[in-house]
Every structure is written in C-alpha cells, then in structure tokens.
Coordinates of C-alpha atoms in Angstrom, one line a residue:
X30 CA 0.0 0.0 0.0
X31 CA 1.0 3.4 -0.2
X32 CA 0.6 6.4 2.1
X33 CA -1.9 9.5 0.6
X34 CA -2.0 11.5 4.0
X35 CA -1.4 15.0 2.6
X36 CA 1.6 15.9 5.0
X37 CA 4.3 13.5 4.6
X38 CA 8.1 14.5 5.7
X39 CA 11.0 12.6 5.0
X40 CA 14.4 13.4 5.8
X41 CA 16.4 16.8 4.1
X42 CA 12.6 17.7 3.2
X43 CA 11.7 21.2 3.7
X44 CA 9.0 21.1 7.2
X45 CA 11.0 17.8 8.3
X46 CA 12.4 19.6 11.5
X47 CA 9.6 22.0 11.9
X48 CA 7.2 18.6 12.3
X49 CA 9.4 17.4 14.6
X50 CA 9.8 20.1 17.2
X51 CA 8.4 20.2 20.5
X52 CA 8.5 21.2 24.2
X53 CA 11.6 18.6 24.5
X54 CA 14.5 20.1 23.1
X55 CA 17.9 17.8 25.1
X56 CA 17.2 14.5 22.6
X57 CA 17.0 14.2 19.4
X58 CA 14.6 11.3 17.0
X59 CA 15.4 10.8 13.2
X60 CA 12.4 9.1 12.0
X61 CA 12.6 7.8 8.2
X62 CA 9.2 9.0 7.5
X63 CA 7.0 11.5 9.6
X64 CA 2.8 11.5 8.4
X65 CA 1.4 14.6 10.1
X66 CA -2.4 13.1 10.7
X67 CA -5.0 15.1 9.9
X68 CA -7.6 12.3 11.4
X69 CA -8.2 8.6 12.3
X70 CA -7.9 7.5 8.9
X71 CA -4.7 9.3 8.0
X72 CA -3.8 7.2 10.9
X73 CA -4.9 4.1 10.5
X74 CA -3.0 4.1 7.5
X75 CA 0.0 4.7 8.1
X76 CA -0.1 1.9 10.7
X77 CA -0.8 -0.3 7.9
X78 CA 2.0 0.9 5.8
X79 CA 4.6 0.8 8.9
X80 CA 3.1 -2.8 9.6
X81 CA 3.4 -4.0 6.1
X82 CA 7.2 -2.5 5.7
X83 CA 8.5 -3.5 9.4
X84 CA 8.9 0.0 10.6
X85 CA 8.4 0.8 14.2
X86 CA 5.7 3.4 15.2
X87 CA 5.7 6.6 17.4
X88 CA 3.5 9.4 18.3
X89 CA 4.1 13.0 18.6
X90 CA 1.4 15.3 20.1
X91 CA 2.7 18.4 22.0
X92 CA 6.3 16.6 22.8
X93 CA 6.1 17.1 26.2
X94 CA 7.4 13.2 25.9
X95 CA 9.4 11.7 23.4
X96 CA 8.3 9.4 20.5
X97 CA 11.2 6.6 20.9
X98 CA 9.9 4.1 18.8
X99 CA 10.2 6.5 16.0
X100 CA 13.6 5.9 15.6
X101 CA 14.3 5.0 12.5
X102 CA 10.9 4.0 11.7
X103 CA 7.3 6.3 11.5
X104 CA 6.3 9.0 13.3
X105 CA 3.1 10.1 13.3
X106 CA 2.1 13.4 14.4
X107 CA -1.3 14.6 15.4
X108 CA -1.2 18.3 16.4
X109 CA -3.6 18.6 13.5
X110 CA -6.2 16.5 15.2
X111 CA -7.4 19.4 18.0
X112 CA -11.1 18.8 17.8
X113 CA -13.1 19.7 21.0
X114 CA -16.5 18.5 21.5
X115 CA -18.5 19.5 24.8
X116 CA -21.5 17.4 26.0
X117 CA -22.7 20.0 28.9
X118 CA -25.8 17.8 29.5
X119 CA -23.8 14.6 30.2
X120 CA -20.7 16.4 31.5
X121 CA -18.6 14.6 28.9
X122 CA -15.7 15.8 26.3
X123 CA -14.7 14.4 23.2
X124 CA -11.3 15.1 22.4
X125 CA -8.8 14.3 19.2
X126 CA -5.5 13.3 19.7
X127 CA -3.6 16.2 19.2
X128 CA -5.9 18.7 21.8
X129 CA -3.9 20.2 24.3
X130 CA -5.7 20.8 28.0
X131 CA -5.5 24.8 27.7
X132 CA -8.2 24.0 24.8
X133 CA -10.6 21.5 26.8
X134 CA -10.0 24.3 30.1
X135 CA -11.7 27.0 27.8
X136 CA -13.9 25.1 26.2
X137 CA -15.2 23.5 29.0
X138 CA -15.6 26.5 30.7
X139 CA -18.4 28.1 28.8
X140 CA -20.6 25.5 30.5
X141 CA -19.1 26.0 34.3
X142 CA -17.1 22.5 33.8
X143 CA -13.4 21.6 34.0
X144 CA -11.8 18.9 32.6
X145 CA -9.2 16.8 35.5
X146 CA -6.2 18.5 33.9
X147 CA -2.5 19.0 34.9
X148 CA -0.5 21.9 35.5
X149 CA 0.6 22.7 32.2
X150 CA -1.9 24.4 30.3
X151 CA 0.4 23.3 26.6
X152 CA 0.5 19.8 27.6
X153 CA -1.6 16.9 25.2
X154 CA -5.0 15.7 26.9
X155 CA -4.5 12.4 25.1
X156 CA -1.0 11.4 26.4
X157 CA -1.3 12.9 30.0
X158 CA -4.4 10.5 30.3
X159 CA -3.1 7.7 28.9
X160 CA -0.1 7.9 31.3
X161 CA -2.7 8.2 34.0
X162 CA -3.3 11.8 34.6
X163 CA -2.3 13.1 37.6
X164 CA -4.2 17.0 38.1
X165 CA -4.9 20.2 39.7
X166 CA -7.8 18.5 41.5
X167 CA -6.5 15.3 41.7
X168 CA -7.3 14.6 45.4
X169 CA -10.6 15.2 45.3
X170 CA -11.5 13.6 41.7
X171 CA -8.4 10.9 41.2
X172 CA -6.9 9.8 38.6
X173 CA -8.3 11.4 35.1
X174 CA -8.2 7.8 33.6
X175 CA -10.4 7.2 36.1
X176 CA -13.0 9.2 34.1
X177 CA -12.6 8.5 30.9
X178 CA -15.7 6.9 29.1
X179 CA -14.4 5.5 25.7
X180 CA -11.1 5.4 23.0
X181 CA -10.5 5.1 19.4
X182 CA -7.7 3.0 18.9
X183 CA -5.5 2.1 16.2
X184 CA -4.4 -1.4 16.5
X185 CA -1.1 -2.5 15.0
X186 CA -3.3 -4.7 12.3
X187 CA -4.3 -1.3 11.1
X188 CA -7.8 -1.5 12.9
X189 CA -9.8 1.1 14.2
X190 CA -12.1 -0.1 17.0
X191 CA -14.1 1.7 19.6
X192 CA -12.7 0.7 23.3
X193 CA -15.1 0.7 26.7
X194 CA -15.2 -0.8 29.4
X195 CA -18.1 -3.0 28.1
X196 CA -17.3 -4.1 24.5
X197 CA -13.5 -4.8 25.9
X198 CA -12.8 -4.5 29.5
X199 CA -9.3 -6.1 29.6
X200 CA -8.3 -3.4 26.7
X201 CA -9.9 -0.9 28.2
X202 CA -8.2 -1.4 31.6
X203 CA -5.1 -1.6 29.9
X204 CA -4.8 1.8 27.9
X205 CA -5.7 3.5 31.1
X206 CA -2.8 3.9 32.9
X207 CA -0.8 1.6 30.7
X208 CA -1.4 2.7 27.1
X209 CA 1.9 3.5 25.1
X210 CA 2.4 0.8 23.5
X211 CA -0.6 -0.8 22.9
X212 CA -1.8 1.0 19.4
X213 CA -2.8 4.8 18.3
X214 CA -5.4 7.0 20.3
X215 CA -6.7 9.2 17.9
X216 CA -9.9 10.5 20.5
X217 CA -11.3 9.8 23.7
X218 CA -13.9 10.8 25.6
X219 CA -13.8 11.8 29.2
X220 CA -15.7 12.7 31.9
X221 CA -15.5 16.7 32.8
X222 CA -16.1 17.9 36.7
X223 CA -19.2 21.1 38.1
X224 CA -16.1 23.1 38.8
X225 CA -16.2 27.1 37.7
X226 CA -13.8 28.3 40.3
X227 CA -11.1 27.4 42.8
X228 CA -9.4 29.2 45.9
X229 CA -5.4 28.6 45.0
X230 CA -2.8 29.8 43.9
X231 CA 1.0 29.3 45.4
X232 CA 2.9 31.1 48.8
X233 CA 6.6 31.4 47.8
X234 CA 9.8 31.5 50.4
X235 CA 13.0 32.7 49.8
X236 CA 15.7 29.6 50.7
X237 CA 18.1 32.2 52.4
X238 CA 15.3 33.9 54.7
X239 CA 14.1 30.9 55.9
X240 CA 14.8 27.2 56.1
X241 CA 14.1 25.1 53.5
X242 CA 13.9 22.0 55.5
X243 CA 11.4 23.7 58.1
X244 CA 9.7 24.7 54.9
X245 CA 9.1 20.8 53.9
X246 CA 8.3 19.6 57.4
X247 CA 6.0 22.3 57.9
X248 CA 4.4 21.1 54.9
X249 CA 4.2 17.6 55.9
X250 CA 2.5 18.4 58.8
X251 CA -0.2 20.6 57.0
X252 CA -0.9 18.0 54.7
X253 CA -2.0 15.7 57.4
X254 CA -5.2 18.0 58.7
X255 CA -5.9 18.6 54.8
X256 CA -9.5 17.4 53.2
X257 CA -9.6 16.1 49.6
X258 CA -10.8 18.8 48.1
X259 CA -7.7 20.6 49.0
X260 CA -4.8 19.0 46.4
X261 CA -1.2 21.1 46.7
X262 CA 2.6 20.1 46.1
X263 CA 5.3 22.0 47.4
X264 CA 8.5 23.0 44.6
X265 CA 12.1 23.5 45.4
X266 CA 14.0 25.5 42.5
X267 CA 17.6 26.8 42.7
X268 CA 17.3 29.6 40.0
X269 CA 20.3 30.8 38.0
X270 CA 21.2 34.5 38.2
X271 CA 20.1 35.1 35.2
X272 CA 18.9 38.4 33.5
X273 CA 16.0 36.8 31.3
X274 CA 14.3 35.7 34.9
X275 CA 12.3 37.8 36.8
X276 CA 14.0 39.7 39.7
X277 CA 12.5 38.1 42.5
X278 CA 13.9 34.5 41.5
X279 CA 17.0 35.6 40.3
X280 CA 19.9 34.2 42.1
X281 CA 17.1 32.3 44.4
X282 CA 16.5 29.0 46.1
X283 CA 12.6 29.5 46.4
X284 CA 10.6 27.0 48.1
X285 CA 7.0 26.9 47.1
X286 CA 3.6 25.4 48.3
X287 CA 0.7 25.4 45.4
X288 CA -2.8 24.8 46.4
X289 CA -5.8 24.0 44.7
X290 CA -9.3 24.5 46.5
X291 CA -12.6 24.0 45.2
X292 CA -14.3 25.4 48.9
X293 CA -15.3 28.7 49.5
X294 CA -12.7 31.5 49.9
X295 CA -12.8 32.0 53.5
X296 CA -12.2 28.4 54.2
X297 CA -9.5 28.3 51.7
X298 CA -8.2 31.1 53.9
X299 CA -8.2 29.6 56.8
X300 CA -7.0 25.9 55.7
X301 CA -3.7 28.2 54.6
X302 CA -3.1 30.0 57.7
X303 CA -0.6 27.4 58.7
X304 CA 1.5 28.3 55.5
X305 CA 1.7 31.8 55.8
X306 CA 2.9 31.3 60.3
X307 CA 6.0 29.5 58.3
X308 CA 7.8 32.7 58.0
X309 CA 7.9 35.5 56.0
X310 CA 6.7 34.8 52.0
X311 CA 9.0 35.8 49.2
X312 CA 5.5 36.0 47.1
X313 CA 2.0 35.0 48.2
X314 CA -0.9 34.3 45.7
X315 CA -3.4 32.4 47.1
X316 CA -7.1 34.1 46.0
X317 CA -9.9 33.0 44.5
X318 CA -9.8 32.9 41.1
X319 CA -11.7 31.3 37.8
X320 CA -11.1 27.6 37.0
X321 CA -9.6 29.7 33.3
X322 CA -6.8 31.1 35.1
X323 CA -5.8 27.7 37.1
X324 CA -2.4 27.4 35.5
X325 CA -1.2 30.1 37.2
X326 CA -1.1 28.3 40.3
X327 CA 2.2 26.6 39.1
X328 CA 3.1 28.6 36.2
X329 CA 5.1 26.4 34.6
X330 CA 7.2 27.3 31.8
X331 CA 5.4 27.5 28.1
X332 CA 9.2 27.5 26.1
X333 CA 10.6 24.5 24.8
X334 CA 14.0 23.5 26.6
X335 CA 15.8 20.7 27.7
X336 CA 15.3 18.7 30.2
X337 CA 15.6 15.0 32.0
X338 CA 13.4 13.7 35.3
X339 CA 12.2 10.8 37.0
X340 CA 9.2 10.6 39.5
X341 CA 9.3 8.3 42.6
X342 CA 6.1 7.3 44.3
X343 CA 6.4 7.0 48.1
X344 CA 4.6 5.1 50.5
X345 CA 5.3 7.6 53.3
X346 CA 6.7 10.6 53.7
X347 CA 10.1 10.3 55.8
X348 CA 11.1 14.5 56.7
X349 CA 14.3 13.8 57.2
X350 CA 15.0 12.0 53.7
X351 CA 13.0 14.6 52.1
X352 CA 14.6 17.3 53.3
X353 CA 18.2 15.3 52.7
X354 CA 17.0 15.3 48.3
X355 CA 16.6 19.4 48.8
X356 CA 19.8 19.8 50.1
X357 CA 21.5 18.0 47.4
X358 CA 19.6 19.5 44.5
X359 CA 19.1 23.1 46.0
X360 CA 22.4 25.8 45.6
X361 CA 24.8 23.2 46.9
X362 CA 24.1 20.5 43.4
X363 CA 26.0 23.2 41.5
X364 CA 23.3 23.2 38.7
X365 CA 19.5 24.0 38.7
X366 CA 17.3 20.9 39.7
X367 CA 13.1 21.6 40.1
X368 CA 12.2 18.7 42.9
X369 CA 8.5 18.7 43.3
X370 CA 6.6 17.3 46.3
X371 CA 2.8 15.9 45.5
X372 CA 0.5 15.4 48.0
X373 CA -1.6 11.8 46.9
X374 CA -4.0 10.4 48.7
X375 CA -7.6 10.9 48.7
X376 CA -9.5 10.1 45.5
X377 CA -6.2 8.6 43.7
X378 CA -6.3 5.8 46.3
X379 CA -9.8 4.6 45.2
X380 CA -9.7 1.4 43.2
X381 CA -10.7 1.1 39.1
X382 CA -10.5 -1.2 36.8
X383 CA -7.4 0.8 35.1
X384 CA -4.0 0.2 35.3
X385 CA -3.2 3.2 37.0
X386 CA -0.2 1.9 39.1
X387 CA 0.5 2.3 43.1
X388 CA -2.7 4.0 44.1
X389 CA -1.6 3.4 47.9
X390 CA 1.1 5.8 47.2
X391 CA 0.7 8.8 50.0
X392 CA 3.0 11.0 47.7
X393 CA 5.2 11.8 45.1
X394 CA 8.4 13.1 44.2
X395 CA 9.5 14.4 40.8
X396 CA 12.6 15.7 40.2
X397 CA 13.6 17.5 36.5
X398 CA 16.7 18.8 35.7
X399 CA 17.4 21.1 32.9
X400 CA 20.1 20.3 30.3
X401 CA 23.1 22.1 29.4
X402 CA 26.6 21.5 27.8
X403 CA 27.4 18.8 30.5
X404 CA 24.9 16.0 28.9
X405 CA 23.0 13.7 30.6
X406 CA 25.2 12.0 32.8
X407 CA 26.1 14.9 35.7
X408 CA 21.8 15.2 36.0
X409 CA 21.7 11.1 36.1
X410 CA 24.4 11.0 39.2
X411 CA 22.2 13.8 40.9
X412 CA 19.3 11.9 40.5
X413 CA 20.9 8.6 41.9
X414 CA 21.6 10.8 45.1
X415 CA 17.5 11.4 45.0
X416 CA 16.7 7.6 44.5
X417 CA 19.2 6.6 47.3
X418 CA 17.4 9.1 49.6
X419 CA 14.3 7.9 49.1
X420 CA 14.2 4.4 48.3
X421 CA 13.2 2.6 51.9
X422 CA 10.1 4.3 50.8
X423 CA 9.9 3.9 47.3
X424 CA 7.2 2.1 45.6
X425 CA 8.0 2.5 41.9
X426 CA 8.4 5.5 39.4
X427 CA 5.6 7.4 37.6
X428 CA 4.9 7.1 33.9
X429 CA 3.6 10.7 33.2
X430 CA 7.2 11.9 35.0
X431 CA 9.6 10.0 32.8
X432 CA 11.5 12.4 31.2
X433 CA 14.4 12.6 28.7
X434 CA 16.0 9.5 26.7
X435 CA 13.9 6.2 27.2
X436 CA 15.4 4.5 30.7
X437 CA 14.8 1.2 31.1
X438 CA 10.6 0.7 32.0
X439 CA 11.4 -0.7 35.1
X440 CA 9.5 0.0 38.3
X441 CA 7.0 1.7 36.4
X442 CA 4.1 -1.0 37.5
X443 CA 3.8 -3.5 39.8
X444 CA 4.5 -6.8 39.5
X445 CA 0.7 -8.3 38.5
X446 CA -0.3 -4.9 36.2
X447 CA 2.9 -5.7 34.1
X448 CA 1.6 -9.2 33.7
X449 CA -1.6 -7.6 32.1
X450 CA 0.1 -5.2 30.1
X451 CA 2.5 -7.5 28.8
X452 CA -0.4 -10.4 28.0
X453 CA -2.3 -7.5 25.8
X454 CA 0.8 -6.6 24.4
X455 CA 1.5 -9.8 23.1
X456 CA -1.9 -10.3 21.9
X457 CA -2.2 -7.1 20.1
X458 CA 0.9 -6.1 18.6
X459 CA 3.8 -9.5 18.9
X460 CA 5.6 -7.8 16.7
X461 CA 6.7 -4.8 18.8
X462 CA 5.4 -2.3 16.4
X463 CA 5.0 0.3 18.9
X464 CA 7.8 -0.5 20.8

C-alpha cells in the first residue's frame, strides 16, 4: 500500500524539522518517515503501511514526551487532530489526539465544567491521560483515567475499534494507565467535573530567609489535617542568576507550596493560615480565582528547553529523607534541579479497573533537571543521590514523570499490572510495532 496522507516528511525535506519540534528540546529522533495526521484514517493508514514494511511506530502530540519508537521508523504526528467537542448535558468531552488541555480548560468552561487536567496548560489531553493523569484536582476527583468513558484505537493490524469498558474490558483497563504501547489513540472521551472556580494559587519563600527544610516539614505536617478537596505540592528551584528571569527569583533558592481548593474562599483562607505562620513569603498568591486562570497556580514554563526527570512514588513521607533530596539539589548541586513534592491520597487511592499503578502511594516526588553542555550523565548521578534518599520508601516511578532518553521501563508498575500489560501486548501487537 502506499501512504496519501497529505503531509508527509522525510528526511532533508523542507518542514522535516519543523514537524518534529516540541516542548523537548535535550534529545533528538530521526524518524525515516514523519505522516502529520489530519484524522483517524490518516492514521490508520500509516499503521498499515509501517506494519506492512516492518517499521516501528511513534506518536508526537505536544512533545512534552518523546516518541522513541520512531527511531528510524514512522512517526506520526497529530497536532492537526485538535477537535473539542463539549457534552454540557452529560458532562462529557470528546477530544482528538492532538488537543492540548489549555483548549478542553476554555472550552469547558463556557458550561461551568473543568476537565481533570495538569498543570501545564500546553501539555496533550490524550498522552497525559493515557499515562494516567495526575491534576490540579487530583485529590478530590483521582486519577483522570479514572474518568474517561471510551477510545479510538488504532491497533497494529491497522484497525480502528471503539474501546469501553463493556465491549473490551481487559483493553480498556489496559490503555488507562498503561497505554503507550498498545496501538494509536486518535480521541477519547472523558468525563468533565461542576467546577467554575477554585481558591489557590501558590505562597513562595525565599531559601536564604528561611529554612528550607522547616519549609518541607512544615508542609508535611499541614498536609496531614488537609480534606480532599484541597490538592497542593510543594517545589524547590535553585534559580540561575540570570537576567531573562524575573528579579524576585534571580539568584534564588525558592521553596513553594501550590494549592488548589474548590471550597469557598474563606475556608480556603483559613486551611492556609498554617503556611503563611511559616515565615515571611517571598511571594504569596493564594485568591480565588476562575477555574480559566488555574495554570497560574504553578506557572510552569510554556518555552521549549531541555530537560531529564524521573518521578518516585512514596509510600510515606520520611522528613528527614525529604529534606536530605533538597539539600543535594538546592544551591549546593552546583546546577538547577526543580524537585516537586505531591501530596496523593484521597481520590487517587480509590480502586478502578485501570492500570493506574501504586494507588496506595501517599506522595510523590519528581525531580527535573534542565540540560546544558554537560549532557546527561552529571543530571543522572544527581538523580541517583534522590533515588538513594528515598528508596526505603519507594514504591516504583511514575509514567507521566519520565523524562528525557527512554530509561529502562522498570518499576514503572507493579508486579501483577505488568503481567496484564505484557499479556495484551503480546496479543495485540507481537511484533513490537509500537515499541
């Protein structure tokens, strides 16, 4: 057969780079063929063709992640597919593969919903959910593959099929939580939450004015009188001095606490009391604010860089060992490191018939580290300081949290949902087309 999608890249073509850029700049994939899919039929074919020439497949939405089975291979991208369809009276959204969440946010919006989104207003709704989908509201509404009602899947036989959890339960369970690797999403619908407006926002404090390990065990403690409609994570960022950063992180070790609320104000205001007694804030946000402007609360950077991370789910919080992974990655690590701190629990301990892994976990640690001349390895010793730290604790990594150049997938599910995975892997694609 022969591909007729009408964007087609190969190698030295003019648009070959441009269709590969992303949000990932540190590693590089030379696909031998990139088909930028305009819809599930564009896709569907070129699964076929791949399958019937022995070339392994990725997928490139935003590039948040990276596509490794591309290498070499097909590529497809889908930043074309951004279709957004809102079902106010059954609180559902339909959304194509290439959406990103700042779309679904605003669209949703116009009807007083939200969609169980991250903090990264640029990152794709299809991936992120896929991964599992840990949000903004995520103690108080789970996992967002908890919601998610049906998929359109492209299987490596070049099928398109219709997933639920009633016409193939074991499929279904499998993409959610566990689905690169398994065939092409090209929509899915999911479930959307009555939320308009939250109290949050983030209370910053300045490493050199005040501890940052009192900071962290201050935090620990709050967490523990918390209800679950209260979700926060606490960041630790040595900034560079640097003139393109605003002044007030220049040269900085800031230690922050985000929160998102969806109580009343005054309740918000008095649930944070015990952050502002910590000492005196370098910056202080918390307000109420609509459920539009919610990726301010971590304001996360919208530039493509590079970068490398892990993530570490963690059966308990240990103080001591936390505050042990700020001290080597804050000023003393000798390069900027971004460790973030999430609090769990709550709704994203509840059981489903997913393969969302570790649900017991009571938090999570992620750990990013930008890129520079050095390479890889300096950020990968840093890291193994981190994993040492925490790993009496340590139940396995997270899949939305992995990073950079493809480490091995180990500790990335327990023990019995690998078994699953690897059973509908075999069944559906024994040839390893998606790697």
């Amino acid at each position: 057969m022969s591909l007729t999608a009408q964007h087609v890249f190969r190698p030295g073509d003019a648009g070959y780079d441009d269709e590969l850029a992303g949000y990932q700049t540190g590693f590089a994939v030379r696909p031998e063929l990139i088909v930028g899919a305009t819809g599930a039929e564009e896709v569907r074919a070129a699964v076929a063709y791949a399958a019937e020439r022995g070339l392994p497949v990725g997928v490139h939405a935003t590039g948040h992640g990276l596509p490794g089975a591309a290498e070499g291979g097909l590529l497809i991208t889908t930043r074309r597919m951004d279709q957004v369809r809102i079902d106010p009276d059954a609180r559902v959204a339909r959304l194509a593969a290439g959406v990103r969440w700042a779309q679904v946010v605003e669209a949703a919006a116009a009807h007083g919903l939200a969609p169980l989104n991250g903090s990264a207003p640029s990152v794709g709704a299809v991936g992120y959910t896929l991964g599992g989908g840990l949000g903004i509201l995520a103690r108080e509404y789970g996992w967002a593959a908890d919601h998610v009602r049906s998929l359109d899947l492209v299987t490596a036989d070049g099928a398109l099929r219709e997933v639920t959890a009633s016409s193939d339960p074991a499929l279904f369970a499998g993409l959610l939580g566990g689905g690169h690797g398994l065939g092409v999403v090209t929509a899915l619908e999911i479930g959307l939450v009555p939320v308009a407006r939250l109290y949050g926002g983030a209370i910053a404090f300045d490493g050199a004015r005040t501890d940052p390990g009192a900071v962290l065990r201050a935090y620990a403690e709050w967490t523990g009188t918390l209800p679950e409609t209260l979700t926060s994570s606490l960041a630790a960022v040595a900034y560079p001095d640097l003139p393109m950063l605003p002044p007030q992180l220049r040269g900085r070790y800031v230690i922050s606490v985000r929160v998102a609320f969806t109580g009343d104000a005054a309740e918000g205001e008095r649930l944070v009391a015990p952050l502002r007694a910590i000492g005196p804030a370098l910056s202080d946000s918390l307000r109420e604010l609509p459920y539009t402007d919610s990726h301010t609360i971590h304001s996360d950077p919208d530039f493509p860089h590079a970068y490398w991370g892990d993530g570490i789910t963690l059966s308990a919080l240990d103080p001591d060992a936390a505050a042990s992974v700020l001290d080597v990655t804050g000023p003393k690590a000798g390069r900027m490191a971004i460790v973030q701190l999430n609090h769990l629990g709550g709704a994203l301990a509840k059981e489903r018939s997913n393969s969302v892994p570790y649900r017991e976990a009571a938090f999570l640690v992620r750990a990013l580290y930008p890129l520079d001349a050095d390479g890889v390895e300096p950020v990968r010793a840093l890291h193994a300081r981190v994993e040492e730290a925490l790993a009496p604790w340590a139940l396995g990594r997270a899949v939305n949290f992995v990073f950079g150049d493809g480490r091995a997938k180990e500790g990335l599910y327990d023990a019995e949902t690998r078994k699953r995975l690897a059973r509908l892997k075999s069944e559906l694609d024994p040839a390893n087309l998606f790697g």
